[in-house]
Amino acid sequence: MPRSTTARIDLDALRNNYRAACERAGSAKTMAVVKADGYGHGIARIASALSDVAPKYAVACIEEAVAIRAAGLFQPVVLLQGVHAADDFADCVHRNFEPVLHVEHQLDWLEQGGYAPDVWLKVNTGMNRLGFRPDDLPAVMARLEKMSAGAKLQGFVGHFACADDASSPMTAAQTATFETATSPWPLLMKSVGNSAAHFIPGQPLFDWSRPGIMLYGGSPIVGKTGPDLGLEPVMTLEAPLITTRVVKAGESVGYGGAWVAERDTRMGMVAIGYGDGYPRHAGTDTPAAIGGRRIRLIGRVSMDMLAVDLSNAPEAGEGDLVELWGRTVGVDEVASCAGTISYELLTGITSRVPRTSY
């Protein structure tokens, strides 16, 4: 019989978060970002749960778009990295994928292949990862217009570098750059709104917003948790207590003797570790919960196990489930203790942990 370590996926919470994104997007339509295996929740499960409300999906790469089609879903899928080989444009045409063009060689492939997919252009407004600089747009547009196959340009996309930080002036600067760069083509659609942008008062989201982490209940805003923003946790990560014992005052627990008991302490070992994707750097005092009561980690997280202090849950025993994150303990809290962000935690849960949905 397998251990009961599980990631439980609340599909109602997912749909509620999507509706919240739509409300914040105002007149903009909302494409659901389901890349990275649906942020670790399972791309087929997530996309299927949103199929009756999401008019379009967004992913990073074509293999993720193929997984959506394998789930029997037919909404358009935007490929945020575009294509990685010339032949991929044929798949884009036949499977209704919408690649984002962000570099010259993608234009070369499009010209040489004679395909006419729906495409978007990425505008580099200052993040300097992908995209054409604003001054390059007229030449790029001229190339697209000359292509005999006539790729159908849907519009322009951008991406914000600092939208998670309300005090940063960069988002306003990037928005202004984007608006100026795309103004010669007012009939084409525009999309810049990541999750964080939904929470910036007065921020234009143009024609399409692209919520990601907020769909899964994680916070896109520095210093805020998902619940602070009215979002519901979608994943509850649970694992069983497999033993309990009393650690005597002066005794240590785990590798390196990193935690030493100041007094006799009842502790438990939980069947989850960094081999399952739980963060190794979540140390002593990282919160967890059992039976709705908050408890804490003690010592170092090992590959397959971690230790918890059961002082606040004296009735807990072997077989009881420990919530590592979920409704009692937010994933953003755990991420903060581990020195990272909820995006990494959710996408990092390994295949050793089964996902179940309800």
CSV table of C-alpha atoms in Angstrom, one decimal, residues 2 29-30 108 118 123 128 144 148 172 186 203 206 213 217 251 259 273 277 279 288 296 339 357-358:
chain,number,residue,atom,x,y,z
A,2,PRO,CA,1.5,3.4,-1.0
A,29,LYS,CA,-10.7,38.9,-21.9
A,30,THR,CA,-8.8,36.5,-19.7
A,108,ASP,CA,13.0,33.6,-40.9
A,118,ASP,CA,-2.2,33.2,-35.9
A,123,VAL,CA,7.6,43.8,-27.4
A,128,ASN,CA,15.2,42.4,-21.7
A,144,LEU,CA,5.1,40.2,-41.8
A,148,SER,CA,3.2,35.5,-49.2
A,172,ALA,CA,4.1,52.5,-15.4
A,186,PRO,CA,-4.5,50.5,-33.1
A,203,GLN,CA,-3.3,49.5,-14.6
A,206,PHE,CA,-5.8,46.2,-22.7
A,213,ILE,CA,-0.1,32.2,-10.1
A,217,GLY,CA,-4.1,30.8,-5.0
A,251,GLU,CA,18.9,15.9,22.4
A,259,TRP,CA,17.7,21.5,16.2
A,273,GLY,CA,10.9,15.6,2.0
A,277,GLY,CA,9.6,18.7,-3.8
A,279,PRO,CA,11.8,22.8,0.0
A,288,ALA,CA,2.6,23.2,9.1
A,296,ARG,CA,6.1,23.9,13.2
A,339,GLY,CA,13.5,32.1,1.0
A,357,SER,CA,-8.8,16.5,-7.5
A,358,TYR,CA,-12.2,17.2,-6.0
